[in-house]
């Protein structure tokens, strides 16, 4: 089974970025709200390869907000290609993916990168790995849907996401109200 070229994988939120400074981060994918300033924490990091994407953590159109788009997931996959090309055959390195809270956009991006790097790994195994990396993971369903198509997973990632949501709700019943309050009730309804 093919594994990601970088074995150290981290997902976090902006508030946690200073804690990662000493962990030899080599690659960073930043997903920020369009109007959020660039986090100052990166000024203290060692040199690293970084890509920044900007869109809101929503799954339905909201006036004045930017939905994640297919082009954003394509950019995540290009970042994955860059990571793979730069680290081919090397296990060292540390890939950090962050968004505002480290719960939704960043976990969807990390899932996408893992699925890209391990095309033969089952969807449920990918979600198990994601929860090991970030226990509170609630990946953005719109982003996962785009990844499903772009990676030719034929709906399997979305079906595994439904099961993942169900497991997360059983572990964290408070997610139901939280997601509904955030306008993400459709994801709660998706839960299997």
PDB file of C-alpha atoms in Angstrom:
ATOM      1  CA  UNK A   1       0.000   0.000   0.000  1.00  0.00           C
ATOM      2  CA  UNK A   2       1.347   3.420  -0.986  1.00  0.00           C
ATOM      3  CA  UNK A   3       1.847   5.802   1.942  1.00  0.00           C
ATOM      4  CA  UNK A   4       2.129   9.556   2.037  1.00  0.00           C
ATOM      5  CA  UNK A   5       5.692  10.724   1.409  1.00  0.00           C
ATOM      6  CA  UNK A   6       5.467  12.683   4.660  1.00  0.00           C
ATOM      7  CA  UNK A   7       4.538  10.587   7.668  1.00  0.00           C
ATOM      8  CA  UNK A   8       4.132  13.428  10.204  1.00  0.00           C
ATOM      9  CA  UNK A   9       0.665  14.862   9.594  1.00  0.00           C
ATOM     10  CA  UNK A  10      -0.922  17.582  11.739  1.00  0.00           C
ATOM     11  CA  UNK A  11      -4.226  19.449  11.609  1.00  0.00           C
ATOM     12  CA  UNK A  12      -4.784  22.448  13.852  1.00  0.00           C
ATOM     13  CA  UNK A  13      -6.498  25.783  14.254  1.00  0.00           C
ATOM     14  CA  UNK A  14      -4.928  29.244  14.183  1.00  0.00           C
ATOM     15  CA  UNK A  15      -4.653  29.433  17.991  1.00  0.00           C
ATOM     16  CA  UNK A  16      -2.566  26.231  17.973  1.00  0.00           C
ATOM     17  CA  UNK A  17      -0.051  27.385  15.341  1.00  0.00           C
ATOM     18  CA  UNK A  18       2.548  28.674  17.853  1.00  0.00           C
ATOM     19  CA  UNK A  19       2.588  25.188  19.457  1.00  0.00           C
ATOM     20  CA  UNK A  20       3.744  23.637  16.149  1.00  0.00           C
ATOM     21  CA  UNK A  21       6.751  25.950  15.686  1.00  0.00           C
ATOM     22  CA  UNK A  22       9.245  23.541  17.268  1.00  0.00           C
ATOM     23  CA  UNK A  23       7.998  20.488  15.371  1.00  0.00           C
ATOM     24  CA  UNK A  24      10.057  20.914  12.168  1.00  0.00           C
ATOM     25  CA  UNK A  25       7.148  21.744   9.878  1.00  0.00           C
ATOM     26  CA  UNK A  26       8.247  21.413   6.241  1.00  0.00           C
ATOM     27  CA  UNK A  27       4.932  21.937   4.386  1.00  0.00           C
ATOM     28  CA  UNK A  28       1.928  24.085   5.330  1.00  0.00           C
ATOM     29  CA  UNK A  29      -1.513  24.379   3.775  1.00  0.00           C
ATOM     30  CA  UNK A  30      -3.303  27.411   5.233  1.00  0.00           C
ATOM     31  CA  UNK A  31      -7.051  27.752   4.674  1.00  0.00           C
ATOM     32  CA  UNK A  32      -8.253  31.127   5.880  1.00  0.00           C
ATOM     33  CA  UNK A  33     -11.387  33.233   5.704  1.00  0.00           C
ATOM     34  CA  UNK A  34     -10.974  35.714   2.816  1.00  0.00           C
ATOM     35  CA  UNK A  35     -10.617  38.728   5.127  1.00  0.00           C
ATOM     36  CA  UNK A  36      -8.552  37.096   7.890  1.00  0.00           C
ATOM     37  CA  UNK A  37      -4.985  38.439   8.280  1.00  0.00           C
ATOM     38  CA  UNK A  38      -2.116  36.065   7.692  1.00  0.00           C
ATOM     39  CA  UNK A  39      -1.224  34.413  11.032  1.00  0.00           C
ATOM     40  CA  UNK A  40       1.912  35.930  12.547  1.00  0.00           C
ATOM     41  CA  UNK A  41       2.926  32.551  14.004  1.00  0.00           C
ATOM     42  CA  UNK A  42       4.607  31.563  10.729  1.00  0.00           C
ATOM     43  CA  UNK A  43       7.244  34.271  11.186  1.00  0.00           C
ATOM     44  CA  UNK A  44       8.780  32.060  13.902  1.00  0.00           C
ATOM     45  CA  UNK A  45       8.743  28.856  11.817  1.00  0.00           C
ATOM     46  CA  UNK A  46      11.802  27.430  10.095  1.00  0.00           C
ATOM     47  CA  UNK A  47      11.700  27.778   6.286  1.00  0.00           C
ATOM     48  CA  UNK A  48       8.857  25.718   4.814  1.00  0.00           C
ATOM     49  CA  UNK A  49       6.765  25.344   1.671  1.00  0.00           C
ATOM     50  CA  UNK A  50       3.396  27.064   2.194  1.00  0.00           C
ATOM     51  CA  UNK A  51       0.220  27.437   0.157  1.00  0.00           C
ATOM     52  CA  UNK A  52      -2.619  29.744   1.241  1.00  0.00           C
ATOM     53  CA  UNK A  53      -6.244  29.313   0.168  1.00  0.00           C
ATOM     54  CA  UNK A  54      -9.045  31.684   1.148  1.00  0.00           C
ATOM     55  CA  UNK A  55     -12.736  30.783   1.363  1.00  0.00           C
ATOM     56  CA  UNK A  56     -15.375  30.484   4.078  1.00  0.00           C
ATOM     57  CA  UNK A  57     -16.359  27.317   5.931  1.00  0.00           C
ATOM     58  CA  UNK A  58     -19.854  27.017   4.471  1.00  0.00           C
ATOM     59  CA  UNK A  59     -21.677  24.371   2.423  1.00  0.00           C
ATOM     60  CA  UNK A  60     -24.515  26.476   0.978  1.00  0.00           C
ATOM     61  CA  UNK A  61     -24.408  29.935  -0.624  1.00  0.00           C
ATOM     62  CA  UNK A  62     -24.573  32.799   1.884  1.00  0.00           C
ATOM     63  CA  UNK A  63     -24.596  36.405   0.634  1.00  0.00           C
ATOM     64  CA  UNK A  64     -21.215  38.054   1.092  1.00  0.00           C
ATOM     65  CA  UNK A  65     -19.410  34.765   1.749  1.00  0.00           C
ATOM     66  CA  UNK A  66     -17.247  32.626  -0.529  1.00  0.00           C
ATOM     67  CA  UNK A  67     -18.171  28.946  -0.900  1.00  0.00           C
ATOM     68  CA  UNK A  68     -15.428  26.352  -1.239  1.00  0.00           C
ATOM     69  CA  UNK A  69     -15.175  25.627  -4.971  1.00  0.00           C
ATOM     70  CA  UNK A  70     -13.941  22.764  -7.101  1.00  0.00           C
ATOM     71  CA  UNK A  71     -10.967  24.982  -8.003  1.00  0.00           C
ATOM     72  CA  UNK A  72     -10.033  25.165  -4.296  1.00  0.00           C
ATOM     73  CA  UNK A  73      -9.927  21.367  -4.047  1.00  0.00           C
ATOM     74  CA  UNK A  74      -7.932  21.274  -7.286  1.00  0.00           C
ATOM     75  CA  UNK A  75      -5.464  23.667  -5.600  1.00  0.00           C
ATOM     76  CA  UNK A  76      -5.273  21.303  -2.600  1.00  0.00           C
ATOM     77  CA  UNK A  77      -4.428  18.446  -4.982  1.00  0.00           C
ATOM     78  CA  UNK A  78      -1.742  20.573  -6.701  1.00  0.00           C
ATOM     79  CA  UNK A  79      -0.293  21.238  -3.241  1.00  0.00           C
ATOM     80  CA  UNK A  80      -0.330  17.471  -2.660  1.00  0.00           C
ATOM     81  CA  UNK A  81       1.555  16.962  -5.933  1.00  0.00           C
ATOM     82  CA  UNK A  82       4.152  19.529  -4.826  1.00  0.00           C
ATOM     83  CA  UNK A  83       4.553  17.768  -1.479  1.00  0.00           C
ATOM     84  CA  UNK A  84       4.918  14.410  -3.226  1.00  0.00           C
ATOM     85  CA  UNK A  85       7.430  15.696  -5.778  1.00  0.00           C
ATOM     86  CA  UNK A  86       9.477  17.479  -3.143  1.00  0.00           C
ATOM     87  CA  UNK A  87       9.584  14.534  -0.755  1.00  0.00           C
ATOM     88  CA  UNK A  88       9.569  11.489  -3.080  1.00  0.00           C
ATOM     89  CA  UNK A  89      11.076   8.530  -1.283  1.00  0.00           C
ATOM     90  CA  UNK A  90      11.549  10.414   1.990  1.00  0.00           C
ATOM     91  CA  UNK A  91       9.596   9.769   5.168  1.00  0.00           C
ATOM     92  CA  UNK A  92      10.968  12.786   7.026  1.00  0.00           C
ATOM     93  CA  UNK A  93       9.089  16.031   6.980  1.00  0.00           C
ATOM     94  CA  UNK A  94       5.997  17.410   8.644  1.00  0.00           C
ATOM     95  CA  UNK A  95       2.830  18.428   6.820  1.00  0.00           C
ATOM     96  CA  UNK A  96       0.628  20.904   8.694  1.00  0.00           C
ATOM     97  CA  UNK A  97      -2.860  21.773   7.477  1.00  0.00           C
ATOM     98  CA  UNK A  98      -4.776  24.446   9.342  1.00  0.00           C
ATOM     99  CA  UNK A  99      -7.929  26.508   9.081  1.00  0.00           C
ATOM    100  CA  UNK A 100      -9.554  28.754  11.669  1.00  0.00           C
ATOM    101  CA  UNK A 101     -10.515  26.057  14.200  1.00  0.00           C
ATOM    102  CA  UNK A 102      -8.942  22.924  12.718  1.00  0.00           C
ATOM    103  CA  UNK A 103     -12.273  21.104  12.481  1.00  0.00           C
ATOM    104  CA  UNK A 104     -13.817  21.387   9.011  1.00  0.00           C
ATOM    105  CA  UNK A 105     -11.914  22.910   6.081  1.00  0.00           C
ATOM    106  CA  UNK A 106      -8.528  21.648   7.251  1.00  0.00           C
ATOM    107  CA  UNK A 107      -9.794  18.125   7.950  1.00  0.00           C
ATOM    108  CA  UNK A 108     -11.460  17.997   4.522  1.00  0.00           C
ATOM    109  CA  UNK A 109      -8.159  19.120   2.988  1.00  0.00           C
ATOM    110  CA  UNK A 110      -6.126  16.565   4.978  1.00  0.00           C
ATOM    111  CA  UNK A 111      -8.555  13.796   3.975  1.00  0.00           C
ATOM    112  CA  UNK A 112      -8.152  14.875   0.340  1.00  0.00           C
ATOM    113  CA  UNK A 113      -4.351  14.812   0.594  1.00  0.00           C
ATOM    114  CA  UNK A 114      -4.350  11.380   2.249  1.00  0.00           C
ATOM    115  CA  UNK A 115      -6.753   9.973  -0.373  1.00  0.00           C
ATOM    116  CA  UNK A 116      -4.559  11.415  -3.127  1.00  0.00           C
ATOM    117  CA  UNK A 117      -1.373   9.933  -1.644  1.00  0.00           C
ATOM    118  CA  UNK A 118      -2.951   6.536  -0.888  1.00  0.00           C
ATOM    119  CA  UNK A 119      -5.319   5.824  -3.800  1.00  0.00           C
ATOM    120  CA  UNK A 120      -5.769   2.179  -2.784  1.00  0.00           C
ATOM    121  CA  UNK A 121      -6.618   2.855   0.863  1.00  0.00           C
ATOM    122  CA  UNK A 122     -10.267   2.319   1.728  1.00  0.00           C
ATOM    123  CA  UNK A 123     -12.369   5.354   2.443  1.00  0.00           C
ATOM    124  CA  UNK A 124     -13.239   4.178   5.949  1.00  0.00           C
ATOM    125  CA  UNK A 125      -9.545   3.622   6.713  1.00  0.00           C
ATOM    126  CA  UNK A 126      -8.820   7.185   5.543  1.00  0.00           C
ATOM    127  CA  UNK A 127     -11.418   8.544   7.974  1.00  0.00           C
ATOM    128  CA  UNK A 128      -9.976   6.390  10.781  1.00  0.00           C
ATOM    129  CA  UNK A 129      -6.540   7.899  10.107  1.00  0.00           C
ATOM    130  CA  UNK A 130      -8.066  11.381   9.988  1.00  0.00           C
ATOM    131  CA  UNK A 131      -9.628  10.918  13.447  1.00  0.00           C
ATOM    132  CA  UNK A 132      -6.265   9.722  14.780  1.00  0.00           C
ATOM    133  CA  UNK A 133      -4.765  12.991  13.512  1.00  0.00           C
ATOM    134  CA  UNK A 134      -7.666  15.237  14.588  1.00  0.00           C
ATOM    135  CA  UNK A 135     -10.285  13.588  16.836  1.00  0.00           C
ATOM    136  CA  UNK A 136     -12.779  16.464  16.457  1.00  0.00           C
ATOM    137  CA  UNK A 137     -12.737  16.237  12.630  1.00  0.00           C
ATOM    138  CA  UNK A 138     -15.988  17.280  10.914  1.00  0.00           C
ATOM    139  CA  UNK A 139     -14.876  17.647   7.269  1.00  0.00           C
ATOM    140  CA  UNK A 140     -16.673  20.172   5.066  1.00  0.00           C
ATOM    141  CA  UNK A 141     -19.032  18.041   2.951  1.00  0.00           C
ATOM    142  CA  UNK A 142     -18.843  20.307  -0.084  1.00  0.00           C
ATOM    143  CA  UNK A 143     -15.058  19.965  -0.200  1.00  0.00           C
ATOM    144  CA  UNK A 144     -15.241  16.183   0.306  1.00  0.00           C
ATOM    145  CA  UNK A 145     -17.759  15.956  -2.542  1.00  0.00           C
ATOM    146  CA  UNK A 146     -15.378  17.765  -4.901  1.00  0.00           C
ATOM    147  CA  UNK A 147     -12.493  15.539  -3.775  1.00  0.00           C
ATOM    148  CA  UNK A 148     -14.649  12.451  -4.322  1.00  0.00           C
ATOM    149  CA  UNK A 149     -15.092  13.374  -7.972  1.00  0.00           C
ATOM    150  CA  UNK A 150     -11.583  14.682  -8.629  1.00  0.00           C
ATOM    151  CA  UNK A 151     -10.002  11.548  -7.144  1.00  0.00           C
ATOM    152  CA  UNK A 152     -12.407   9.203  -8.995  1.00  0.00           C
ATOM    153  CA  UNK A 153     -13.682   7.710  -5.751  1.00  0.00           C
ATOM    154  CA  UNK A 154     -17.181   7.387  -7.319  1.00  0.00           C
ATOM    155  CA  UNK A 155     -19.165   8.539  -4.284  1.00  0.00           C
ATOM    156  CA  UNK A 156     -17.302   6.302  -1.839  1.00  0.00           C
ATOM    157  CA  UNK A 157     -15.707   9.229   0.016  1.00  0.00           C
ATOM    158  CA  UNK A 158     -19.117  10.837   0.486  1.00  0.00           C
ATOM    159  CA  UNK A 159     -20.632   7.575   1.738  1.00  0.00           C
ATOM    160  CA  UNK A 160     -17.734   7.143   4.180  1.00  0.00           C
ATOM    161  CA  UNK A 161     -18.253  10.776   5.260  1.00  0.00           C
ATOM    162  CA  UNK A 162     -21.868   9.930   6.157  1.00  0.00           C
ATOM    163  CA  UNK A 163     -20.637   7.097   8.393  1.00  0.00           C
ATOM    164  CA  UNK A 164     -17.973   9.390   9.861  1.00  0.00           C
ATOM    165  CA  UNK A 165     -20.575  12.037  10.738  1.00  0.00           C
ATOM    166  CA  UNK A 166     -22.658   9.333  12.442  1.00  0.00           C
ATOM    167  CA  UNK A 167     -19.680   8.191  14.532  1.00  0.00           C
ATOM    168  CA  UNK A 168     -18.815  11.793  15.445  1.00  0.00           C
ATOM    169  CA  UNK A 169     -22.397  12.520  16.543  1.00  0.00           C
ATOM    170  CA  UNK A 170     -22.364   9.406  18.739  1.00  0.00           C
ATOM    171  CA  UNK A 171     -19.025  10.542  20.250  1.00  0.00           C
ATOM    172  CA  UNK A 172     -19.955  14.231  20.444  1.00  0.00           C
ATOM    173  CA  UNK A 173     -23.756  14.703  20.586  1.00  0.00           C
ATOM    174  CA  UNK A 174     -23.137  18.451  21.019  1.00  0.00           C
ATOM    175  CA  UNK A 175     -22.058  18.553  17.356  1.00  0.00           C
ATOM    176  CA  UNK A 176     -25.712  18.291  16.278  1.00  0.00           C
ATOM    177  CA  UNK A 177     -26.679  21.687  17.696  1.00  0.00           C
ATOM    178  CA  UNK A 178     -23.321  23.238  16.844  1.00  0.00           C
ATOM    179  CA  UNK A 179     -23.540  22.266  13.176  1.00  0.00           C
ATOM    180  CA  UNK A 180     -27.170  23.337  12.949  1.00  0.00           C
ATOM    181  CA  UNK A 181     -26.236  26.719  14.464  1.00  0.00           C
ATOM    182  CA  UNK A 182     -23.483  27.056  11.846  1.00  0.00           C
ATOM    183  CA  UNK A 183     -25.913  26.440   8.973  1.00  0.00           C
ATOM    184  CA  UNK A 184     -24.558  22.905   8.490  1.00  0.00           C
ATOM    185  CA  UNK A 185     -27.735  20.992   9.387  1.00  0.00           C
ATOM    186  CA  UNK A 186     -27.593  19.201   6.040  1.00  0.00           C
ATOM    187  CA  UNK A 187     -24.433  17.452   7.232  1.00  0.00           C
ATOM    188  CA  UNK A 188     -26.175  16.320  10.424  1.00  0.00           C
ATOM    189  CA  UNK A 189     -28.965  14.929   8.237  1.00  0.00           C
ATOM    190  CA  UNK A 190     -26.347  13.117   6.118  1.00  0.00           C
ATOM    191  CA  UNK A 191     -25.109  11.164   9.144  1.00  0.00           C
ATOM    192  CA  UNK A 192     -25.546   7.414   8.821  1.00  0.00           C
TER     193      UNK A 192
END
